[in-house]
Short mmCIF file of N, CA, C and O in Angstrom, two decimals:
data_model
loop_
_atom_site.label_atom_id
_atom_site.label_comp_id
_atom_site.label_asym_id
_atom_site.label_seq_id
_atom_site.Cartn_x
_atom_site.Cartn_y
_atom_site.Cartn_z
N MET A 1 107.24 66.94 81.34
CA MET A 1 108.04 67.94 82.04
C MET A 1 107.37 67.45 83.72
O MET A 1 106.47 66.65 83.91
N ASP A 2 108.34 67.66 84.43
CA ASP A 2 108.17 67.77 85.93
C ASP A 2 108.29 68.97 86.66
O ASP A 2 109.40 69.77 86.88
N ILE A 3 107.16 69.88 86.54
CA ILE A 3 106.92 71.12 87.20
C ILE A 3 106.12 70.95 88.31
O ILE A 3 105.13 70.46 88.34
N THR A 4 106.61 71.96 89.09
CA THR A 4 105.67 71.72 90.60
C THR A 4 105.76 73.45 91.06
O THR A 4 106.59 74.25 90.60
N ILE A 5 105.14 73.91 91.85
CA ILE A 5 104.86 74.94 92.26
C ILE A 5 105.71 75.18 93.60
O ILE A 5 105.54 74.72 94.56
N HIS A 6 106.54 76.23 93.56
CA HIS A 6 107.88 76.19 94.49
C HIS A 6 107.32 77.06 95.17
O HIS A 6 107.44 76.86 96.29
N SER A 7 107.18 78.32 94.65
CA SER A 7 106.86 79.63 95.65
C SER A 7 105.79 80.57 94.94
O SER A 7 105.60 80.46 93.67
N SER A 8 104.94 81.33 96.21
CA SER A 8 103.93 82.04 95.18
C SER A 8 104.04 83.47 96.01
O SER A 8 104.70 83.28 96.77
N PHE A 9 103.88 84.43 95.55
CA PHE A 9 103.67 85.77 96.43
C PHE A 9 102.82 86.34 96.42
O PHE A 9 101.94 86.64 95.73
N LEU A 10 102.30 86.92 98.02
CA LEU A 10 101.63 87.61 98.28
C LEU A 10 102.07 89.06 99.08
O LEU A 10 103.13 88.84 99.57
N PRO A 11 101.65 89.98 98.56
CA PRO A 11 102.05 91.49 99.38
C PRO A 11 101.25 91.63 100.79
O PRO A 11 100.31 91.14 101.42
N HIS A 12 102.15 92.24 101.47
CA HIS A 12 101.78 92.91 102.84
C HIS A 12 102.30 94.05 102.88
O HIS A 12 102.68 94.63 101.97
N THR A 13 101.14 94.41 104.31
CA THR A 13 101.56 95.84 104.18
C THR A 13 102.29 96.17 105.78
O THR A 13 102.19 97.16 106.15
N ASP A 14 102.07 95.33 106.80
CA ASP A 14 102.37 95.13 108.10
C ASP A 14 103.28 93.83 107.56
O ASP A 14 102.51 93.03 108.02
N PRO A 15 104.87 93.61 107.87
CA PRO A 15 105.00 92.59 108.05
C PRO A 15 105.06 91.67 109.32
O PRO A 15 105.09 90.56 109.42
N ASP A 16 104.98 92.56 110.21
CA ASP A 16 105.00 91.70 111.47
C ASP A 16 103.22 91.19 111.74
O ASP A 16 103.22 89.78 112.18
N ALA A 17 102.66 91.83 111.45
CA ALA A 17 101.04 91.22 111.35
C ALA A 17 100.81 90.08 110.18
O ALA A 17 100.38 89.24 110.65
N SER A 18 101.17 90.14 109.24
CA SER A 18 101.52 89.39 108.20
C SER A 18 102.29 87.78 108.79
O SER A 18 101.92 86.82 108.69
N LEU A 19 103.47 88.12 109.33
CA LEU A 19 103.95 87.18 110.05
C LEU A 19 103.76 86.21 111.05
O LEU A 19 103.07 84.99 111.01
N ALA A 20 102.66 87.12 111.90
CA ALA A 20 101.91 86.55 113.11
C ALA A 20 100.79 85.79 112.66
O ALA A 20 100.35 84.49 112.89
N PHE A 21 100.13 86.29 111.38
CA PHE A 21 98.89 85.72 110.65
C PHE A 21 99.33 84.32 110.05
O PHE A 21 98.98 83.35 110.51
N TYR A 22 100.34 84.17 109.49
CA TYR A 22 100.77 82.97 108.58
C TYR A 22 101.35 81.88 109.58
O TYR A 22 101.38 80.82 109.39
N ARG A 23 102.31 82.46 110.56
CA ARG A 23 103.28 81.81 111.40
C ARG A 23 102.49 81.14 112.68
O ARG A 23 101.98 80.14 112.93
N ASP A 24 101.82 82.15 113.61
CA ASP A 24 101.20 81.86 114.59
C ASP A 24 99.44 81.26 114.43
O ASP A 24 98.85 80.33 115.14
N THR A 25 98.80 81.81 113.38
CA THR A 25 97.33 81.36 113.19
C THR A 25 97.44 80.52 112.13
O THR A 25 96.68 79.57 112.54
N LEU A 26 97.97 80.40 111.24
CA LEU A 26 97.92 79.15 109.78
C LEU A 26 98.98 77.93 110.86
O LEU A 26 98.90 76.94 110.27
N GLY A 27 99.99 78.51 111.43
CA GLY A 27 100.75 77.28 111.67
C GLY A 27 101.81 76.82 110.70
O GLY A 27 102.76 76.36 111.09
N PHE A 28 102.03 78.16 109.95
CA PHE A 28 103.42 78.14 109.07
C PHE A 28 104.60 78.26 109.53
O PHE A 28 104.78 79.02 110.35
N GLU A 29 105.63 77.54 108.64
CA GLU A 29 106.90 77.87 109.53
C GLU A 29 107.88 78.99 108.34
O GLU A 29 107.25 79.29 107.33
N VAL A 30 108.54 79.46 109.20
CA VAL A 30 109.36 80.86 108.64
C VAL A 30 110.68 79.97 107.94
O VAL A 30 111.42 79.55 108.74
N ARG A 31 110.45 80.35 106.62
CA ARG A 31 111.99 79.95 105.94
C ARG A 31 112.60 80.88 105.63
O ARG A 31 114.24 80.07 105.68
N ASN A 32 112.49 82.00 105.62
CA ASN A 32 113.50 83.26 105.54
C ASN A 32 112.79 84.38 105.62
O ASN A 32 111.62 84.36 105.48
N ASP A 33 113.35 85.27 106.25
CA ASP A 33 113.36 86.78 106.93
C ASP A 33 114.42 87.63 106.04
O ASP A 33 115.23 87.89 107.08
N VAL A 34 114.10 88.45 104.79
CA VAL A 34 115.04 89.31 104.63
C VAL A 34 114.47 90.80 104.74
O VAL A 34 113.48 90.74 104.11
N GLY A 35 115.76 91.30 105.14
CA GLY A 35 115.29 93.00 105.03
C GLY A 35 115.90 93.71 104.00
O GLY A 35 117.26 92.91 103.79
N TYR A 36 115.69 94.88 103.24
CA TYR A 36 116.55 95.63 102.57
C TYR A 36 115.81 97.25 102.32
O TYR A 36 114.52 96.74 102.25
N GLY A 37 116.59 97.76 102.40
CA GLY A 37 116.14 99.13 102.43
C GLY A 37 114.79 99.56 103.33
O GLY A 37 113.87 100.32 102.68
N GLY A 38 114.58 99.06 104.33
CA GLY A 38 113.44 99.39 105.11
C GLY A 38 112.38 98.58 104.71
O GLY A 38 111.29 98.73 105.41
N MET A 39 112.49 97.55 103.87
CA MET A 39 111.72 96.64 103.53
C MET A 39 111.82 95.24 103.98
O MET A 39 112.98 95.05 104.08
N ARG A 40 110.67 94.16 104.29
CA ARG A 40 111.03 92.73 104.45
C ARG A 40 110.15 91.84 103.09
O ARG A 40 109.18 92.17 102.79
N TRP A 41 111.08 90.89 103.03
CA TRP A 41 110.49 89.90 102.48
C TRP A 41 110.58 88.47 103.29
O TRP A 41 111.42 88.15 103.65
N ILE A 42 109.24 88.03 103.49
CA ILE A 42 109.29 86.62 104.24
C ILE A 42 108.70 85.65 103.62
O ILE A 42 107.79 85.50 103.21
N THR A 43 109.55 84.74 103.48
CA THR A 43 108.98 83.19 103.15
C THR A 43 108.52 82.69 104.32
O THR A 43 109.20 82.00 105.23
N VAL A 44 107.41 82.09 104.07
CA VAL A 44 106.51 81.02 104.89
C VAL A 44 106.07 79.87 104.35
O VAL A 44 106.00 79.61 102.84
N GLY A 45 105.82 78.77 104.91
CA GLY A 45 105.21 77.56 103.99
C GLY A 45 104.83 76.52 105.04
O GLY A 45 105.25 76.47 106.32
N PRO A 46 104.04 75.52 104.66
CA PRO A 46 103.24 74.71 105.39
C PRO A 46 104.39 73.79 106.33
O PRO A 46 105.18 73.08 105.25
N ALA A 47 104.45 73.47 107.35
CA ALA A 47 105.14 72.37 107.99
C ALA A 47 105.35 70.90 107.29
O ALA A 47 104.06 70.49 106.88
N GLY A 48 106.44 70.38 106.73
CA GLY A 48 106.31 69.19 106.12
C GLY A 48 106.14 69.32 104.43
O GLY A 48 106.15 68.25 104.10
N GLN A 49 105.89 70.57 104.09
CA GLN A 49 106.21 70.61 102.67
C GLN A 49 106.99 71.86 102.48
O GLN A 49 107.08 72.89 101.64
N PRO A 50 108.39 71.24 102.39
CA PRO A 50 109.46 72.30 102.52
C PRO A 50 109.73 72.82 100.95
O PRO A 50 110.39 73.65 100.75
N THR A 51 109.14 72.07 99.91
CA THR A 51 109.32 72.59 98.33
C THR A 51 108.23 74.17 97.94
O THR A 51 108.19 74.18 97.29
N THR A 52 107.06 74.17 98.82
CA THR A 52 105.88 74.93 98.71
C THR A 52 106.08 76.39 99.49
O THR A 52 105.99 76.05 100.80
N SER A 53 106.27 77.14 99.01
CA SER A 53 106.27 78.30 99.95
C SER A 53 105.22 79.40 99.72
O SER A 53 105.12 79.46 98.47
N ILE A 54 105.17 80.48 100.15
CA ILE A 54 104.75 81.65 99.89
C ILE A 54 105.55 82.90 100.65
O ILE A 54 105.81 82.55 101.54
N VAL A 55 106.04 83.79 99.43
CA VAL A 55 106.75 84.88 99.85
C VAL A 55 106.00 85.99 100.29
O VAL A 55 105.10 86.63 99.14
N LEU A 56 105.77 86.46 101.45
CA LEU A 56 105.02 87.90 101.68
C LEU A 56 106.06 89.18 101.40
O LEU A 56 107.48 88.79 101.99
N HIS A 57 105.60 89.60 100.36
CA HIS A 57 106.70 91.14 100.10
C HIS A 57 105.76 92.33 99.86
O HIS A 57 104.83 92.64 100.32
N PRO A 58 106.61 93.24 99.93
CA PRO A 58 106.42 94.56 100.04
C PRO A 58 105.47 94.76 98.51
O PRO A 58 105.83 94.95 97.70
N PRO A 59 104.26 95.43 98.75
CA PRO A 59 103.53 95.21 97.42
C PRO A 59 103.83 96.24 96.03
O PRO A 59 103.79 96.20 95.62
N ALA A 60 104.48 97.30 97.01
CA ALA A 60 104.91 98.29 95.71
C ALA A 60 106.24 98.68 95.80
O ALA A 60 107.18 99.77 95.39
N ALA A 61 107.19 97.48 95.94
CA ALA A 61 108.90 97.60 95.88
C ALA A 61 109.37 97.36 94.55
O ALA A 61 110.46 97.26 94.19
N SER A 62 108.65 97.21 93.07
CA SER A 62 108.68 96.71 91.95
C SER A 62 109.08 98.39 91.36
O SER A 62 108.58 99.11 91.38
N PRO A 63 110.35 97.98 90.46
CA PRO A 63 111.26 99.00 90.09
C PRO A 63 110.54 99.51 88.99
O PRO A 63 109.67 98.51 88.42
N GLY A 64 110.44 100.60 88.37
CA GLY A 64 109.55 101.46 87.11
C GLY A 64 108.24 101.66 87.19
O GLY A 64 107.63 101.79 86.27
N ILE A 65 107.62 101.09 88.57
CA ILE A 65 106.43 101.64 88.86
C ILE A 65 106.33 103.73 89.31
O ILE A 65 106.95 103.39 90.19
N THR A 66 104.89 104.09 88.78
CA THR A 66 104.86 105.05 89.04
C THR A 66 104.43 105.70 90.72
O THR A 66 103.96 104.52 91.10
N ASP A 67 103.96 106.56 90.91
CA ASP A 67 103.60 107.04 92.27
C ASP A 67 102.17 106.58 92.27
O ASP A 67 101.46 105.88 93.43
N ASP A 68 101.44 106.83 91.08
CA ASP A 68 100.14 106.79 90.83
C ASP A 68 99.64 105.10 90.79
O ASP A 68 98.79 104.64 91.41
N GLU A 69 100.66 104.35 90.06
CA GLU A 69 100.44 102.86 90.31
C GLU A 69 100.62 102.44 91.63
O GLU A 69 100.32 101.47 91.72
N ARG A 70 101.75 102.89 91.99
CA ARG A 70 102.03 102.49 93.57
C ARG A 70 100.74 102.33 94.32
O ARG A 70 100.36 101.60 95.19
N GLN A 71 100.13 103.60 94.35
CA GLN A 71 99.03 104.11 95.00
C GLN A 71 97.70 103.14 94.64
O GLN A 71 96.84 102.67 95.72
N THR A 72 97.54 102.59 93.31
CA THR A 72 96.67 102.13 93.13
C THR A 72 97.04 100.20 93.46
O THR A 72 95.78 99.76 94.25
N ILE A 73 98.15 100.25 93.42
CA ILE A 73 98.40 98.84 94.07
C ILE A 73 98.07 98.67 95.50
O ILE A 73 97.44 97.96 95.88
N LEU A 74 98.23 99.68 96.40
CA LEU A 74 98.14 99.64 97.75
C LEU A 74 96.41 99.47 97.90
O LEU A 74 95.77 98.84 98.62
N GLU A 75 95.57 100.60 97.21
CA GLU A 75 94.50 100.33 97.41
C GLU A 75 93.61 99.21 96.98
O GLU A 75 92.64 98.67 97.48
N LEU A 76 94.42 97.84 96.15
CA LEU A 76 93.48 97.14 95.44
C LEU A 76 94.03 96.32 96.64
O LEU A 76 92.98 94.98 97.12
N VAL A 77 94.98 95.90 97.04
CA VAL A 77 95.61 95.27 98.32
C VAL A 77 94.48 95.36 99.67
O VAL A 77 94.35 94.43 100.19
N ALA A 78 94.12 96.59 99.85
CA ALA A 78 93.34 96.88 101.11
C ALA A 78 92.21 96.46 100.59
O ALA A 78 91.65 95.78 101.83
N LYS A 79 91.67 96.36 99.73
CA LYS A 79 90.05 95.87 99.58
C LYS A 79 90.12 94.28 99.11
O LYS A 79 88.92 93.82 98.87
N GLY A 80 91.58 93.84 98.98
CA GLY A 80 91.52 92.31 98.79
C GLY A 80 91.32 91.76 97.43
O GLY A 80 90.80 90.66 97.24
N SER A 81 91.44 92.81 96.34
CA SER A 81 90.96 92.43 95.07
C SER A 81 92.54 92.17 94.29
O SER A 81 92.22 91.91 92.85
N TYR A 82 93.80 92.42 94.89
CA TYR A 82 94.89 92.44 94.24
C TYR A 82 95.37 90.87 94.41
O TYR A 82 95.95 90.67 93.20
N PHE A 83 95.28 90.18 95.36
CA PHE A 83 96.14 89.01 95.16
C PHE A 83 94.88 88.11 96.29
O PHE A 83 94.30 88.65 97.05
N GLY A 84 95.27 86.74 95.92
CA GLY A 84 94.72 85.76 96.90
C GLY A 84 95.83 84.18 96.93
O GLY A 84 96.30 84.23 95.75
N VAL A 85 94.98 83.12 97.74
CA VAL A 85 95.61 82.17 97.46
C VAL A 85 94.72 81.26 97.89
O VAL A 85 94.06 81.31 99.14
N ASN A 86 94.77 79.65 97.60
CA ASN A 86 93.97 78.56 97.81
C ASN A 86 94.71 78.06 98.58
O ASN A 86 95.93 77.45 98.08
N LEU A 87 94.37 77.62 99.67
CA LEU A 87 94.79 76.72 100.62
C LEU A 87 93.77 75.44 100.99
O LEU A 87 92.68 75.26 100.15
N ALA A 88 94.39 74.15 101.67
CA ALA A 88 93.53 73.35 101.48
C ALA A 88 93.69 72.80 102.79
O ALA A 88 94.77 72.48 103.44
N THR A 89 92.78 71.54 103.22
CA THR A 89 92.85 71.02 104.93
C THR A 89 91.84 69.89 104.50
O THR A 89 90.78 69.86 104.08
N ALA A 90 91.92 68.75 105.69
CA ALA A 90 91.13 67.41 105.47
C ALA A 90 89.92 68.04 106.52
O ALA A 90 88.84 67.38 106.21
N ASP A 91 90.21 68.69 107.69
CA ASP A 91 89.34 69.18 108.44
C ASP A 91 88.96 70.93 108.15
O ASP A 91 89.14 71.91 108.93
N LEU A 92 88.05 71.14 107.29
CA LEU A 92 87.63 72.73 106.88
C LEU A 92 86.97 73.26 107.99
O LEU A 92 87.10 74.39 108.70
N ASP A 93 86.24 72.36 109.10
CA ASP A 93 85.36 72.89 110.31
C ASP A 93 86.02 73.26 111.19
O ASP A 93 86.14 74.44 112.28
N ALA A 94 87.38 72.44 111.81
CA ALA A 94 88.22 72.68 112.96
C ALA A 94 88.80 73.81 112.44
O ALA A 94 89.24 74.75 113.12
N THR A 95 89.60 73.84 111.14
CA THR A 95 90.41 74.94 110.69
C THR A 95 89.74 76.31 110.76
O THR A 95 90.22 77.32 111.13
N PHE A 96 88.55 75.88 110.26
CA PHE A 96 87.51 77.73 110.11
C PHE A 96 87.33 78.15 111.91
O PHE A 96 87.66 79.17 111.89
N ALA A 97 87.01 77.22 112.63
CA ALA A 97 86.84 77.52 113.98
C ALA A 97 88.08 78.00 114.70
O ALA A 97 88.39 78.88 115.55
N LYS A 98 89.59 77.49 114.40
CA LYS A 98 90.40 78.36 115.03
C LYS A 98 90.68 79.53 114.54
O LYS A 98 90.84 80.20 115.09
N LEU A 99 90.39 79.40 112.99
CA LEU A 99 90.96 81.14 112.49
C LEU A 99 89.99 81.98 113.03
O LEU A 99 90.06 82.96 113.32
N GLU A 100 88.94 81.47 113.32
CA GLU A 100 87.82 82.52 113.48
C GLU A 100 87.73 83.01 114.82
O GLU A 100 87.85 83.75 115.43
N ALA A 101 88.60 82.13 115.69
CA ALA A 101 88.60 82.41 117.30
C ALA A 101 89.83 83.03 117.23
O ALA A 101 90.16 83.90 118.43
N SER A 102 90.90 83.07 116.08
CA SER A 102 91.90 84.18 116.07
C SER A 102 91.76 85.45 115.83
O SER A 102 92.70 86.71 115.47
N ASP A 103 90.36 85.74 115.24
CA ASP A 103 89.99 87.16 115.15
C ASP A 103 90.54 87.45 113.73
O ASP A 103 90.63 88.18 113.51
N ALA A 104 90.60 86.48 113.09
CA ALA A 104 90.86 86.58 111.47
C ALA A 104 89.59 87.15 111.00
O ALA A 104 88.55 86.96 111.33
N GLU A 105 89.78 87.97 109.99
CA GLU A 105 88.59 88.54 109.23
C GLU A 105 87.84 87.57 108.48
O GLU A 105 88.21 87.21 107.33
N VAL A 106 86.69 86.88 108.71
CA VAL A 106 86.11 86.10 108.26
C VAL A 106 85.28 86.70 106.81
O VAL A 106 84.05 87.70 106.95
N VAL A 107 85.15 85.96 105.77
CA VAL A 107 84.83 86.42 104.62
C VAL A 107 83.56 85.29 104.10
O VAL A 107 82.35 85.82 103.92
N GLN A 108 83.98 84.42 104.60
CA GLN A 108 83.00 83.60 104.10
C GLN A 108 83.05 81.99 104.98
O GLN A 108 84.08 81.83 105.25
N GLU A 109 82.09 81.58 105.92
CA GLU A 109 82.22 80.49 106.45
C GLU A 109 81.88 79.33 105.45
O GLU A 109 81.65 79.40 104.08
N PRO A 110 82.43 78.18 106.39
CA PRO A 110 82.22 76.92 105.22
C PRO A 110 80.97 76.72 104.47
O PRO A 110 79.76 77.06 105.17
N THR A 111 81.35 76.79 103.25
CA THR A 111 80.12 76.67 102.14
C THR A 111 80.55 75.62 101.02
O THR A 111 81.54 75.32 100.87
N GLU A 112 79.06 74.57 100.70
CA GLU A 112 79.10 74.02 99.54
C GLU A 112 79.03 74.57 98.76
O GLU A 112 78.14 75.62 98.11
N GLN A 113 80.10 74.97 97.53
CA GLN A 113 80.10 75.70 96.18
C GLN A 113 79.65 74.77 95.19
O GLN A 113 79.77 73.96 94.97
N PRO A 114 78.79 75.67 94.00
CA PRO A 114 78.11 74.81 93.47
C PRO A 114 79.02 74.38 91.93
O PRO A 114 78.82 73.62 91.23
N TYR A 115 80.21 74.70 92.28
CA TYR A 115 81.25 74.31 91.67
C TYR A 115 82.28 72.92 91.98
O TYR A 115 83.55 72.69 91.65
N GLY A 116 81.78 72.45 93.26
CA GLY A 116 81.50 70.99 93.67
C GLY A 116 82.97 71.56 94.42
O GLY A 116 83.62 70.22 95.21
N VAL A 117 83.00 72.46 95.48
CA VAL A 117 84.15 72.41 96.67
C VAL A 117 83.51 72.93 97.59
O VAL A 117 82.47 73.68 97.59
N ARG A 118 84.15 72.53 98.96
CA ARG A 118 83.65 73.20 99.92
C ARG A 118 84.47 73.91 100.86
O ARG A 118 85.90 73.76 100.86
N ASP A 119 84.25 75.17 100.69
CA ASP A 119 85.48 76.38 101.22
C ASP A 119 84.70 77.27 102.42
O ASP A 119 83.79 77.45 102.48
N CYS A 120 85.83 77.97 102.71
CA CYS A 120 85.65 79.01 103.64
C CYS A 120 86.58 79.87 103.06
O CYS A 120 87.47 79.81 102.31
N ALA A 121 86.48 81.35 103.67
CA ALA A 121 87.11 82.42 103.24
C ALA A 121 87.87 83.47 104.15
O ALA A 121 86.52 83.59 104.97
N PHE A 122 89.24 83.66 104.46
CA PHE A 122 89.14 84.96 105.31
C PHE A 122 90.01 86.07 104.90
O PHE A 122 90.78 85.56 103.56
N ARG A 123 90.31 86.88 105.09
CA ARG A 123 91.24 88.16 105.01
C ARG A 123 92.78 88.30 105.56
O ARG A 123 92.51 87.81 106.66
N ASP A 124 93.62 87.88 104.97
CA ASP A 124 95.06 87.97 106.12
C ASP A 124 94.89 90.06 106.15
O ASP A 124 94.34 90.37 105.81
N PRO A 125 96.09 90.41 107.35
CA PRO A 125 96.02 91.60 108.04
C PRO A 125 96.32 92.27 106.68
O PRO A 125 96.02 94.01 106.82
N ALA A 126 96.96 91.79 105.25
CA ALA A 126 97.41 93.10 104.17
C ALA A 126 95.95 93.14 103.32
O ALA A 126 95.67 94.08 102.85
N GLY A 127 94.91 92.25 103.45
CA GLY A 127 93.44 92.03 102.93
C GLY A 127 93.72 90.96 101.73
O GLY A 127 92.59 90.97 100.91
N ASN A 128 94.52 90.41 101.79
CA ASN A 128 94.56 89.44 100.78
C ASN A 128 93.62 88.33 100.96
O ASN A 128 93.22 87.93 102.23
N MET A 129 92.81 87.63 100.27
CA MET A 129 91.90 86.74 100.17
C MET A 129 92.27 85.45 100.40
O MET A 129 93.78 85.04 99.71
N VAL A 130 92.42 84.69 101.37
CA VAL A 130 92.80 83.31 101.75
C VAL A 130 91.77 82.57 101.93
O VAL A 130 90.66 82.78 102.95
N ARG A 131 91.85 81.44 100.67
CA ARG A 131 90.63 80.51 100.58
C ARG A 131 90.65 79.45 101.26
O ARG A 131 92.13 78.92 100.87
N ILE A 132 90.34 78.57 101.91
CA ILE A 132 90.49 76.88 102.28
C ILE A 132 89.60 76.08 102.18
O ILE A 132 88.79 76.34 101.91
N GLN A 133 89.80 75.56 100.98
CA GLN A 133 89.05 74.08 100.43
C GLN A 133 89.31 73.05 101.63
O GLN A 133 90.47 72.61 101.76
N GLU A 134 88.03 72.19 101.63
CA GLU A 134 88.26 70.97 101.99
C GLU A 134 88.68 69.77 101.20
O GLU A 134 87.76 69.62 100.11
N VAL A 135 89.64 68.88 101.63
CA VAL A 135 90.21 67.93 100.73
C VAL A 135 89.35 66.71 100.84
O VAL A 135 88.82 66.55 101.86
N ARG A 136 88.80 66.25 99.66
CA ARG A 136 88.13 64.81 99.66
C ARG A 136 88.53 64.04 99.16
O ARG A 136 88.97 63.66 98.33
#
């Protein structure tokens, strides 16, 4: 089989703040920005990797969920335990410095993990955990 990761989904609670974080802070390009019913789905991805994208979506737009379930989803998103993404870079220290200077919420400074990777972690404006691993 020849299978690749095409897109992954992360919820947003403020589309403009999420767009600014992924586009302006991380340097991702905007591939699509679709509005429907007062909500927005924004597709972003790393420049030079046109077949890999992240879709930033309204977290509670799924049909068939109850108001209580919708509230639970929003609470999980806010505390950063609902979704996350792992990214990678060749220069973790420079990437960390740029993100830290942007006032992104730092969760973890660059650290050598006991499971064999060196990484750092931030939260995006919605609270999603964004971990960045150093490519070795």
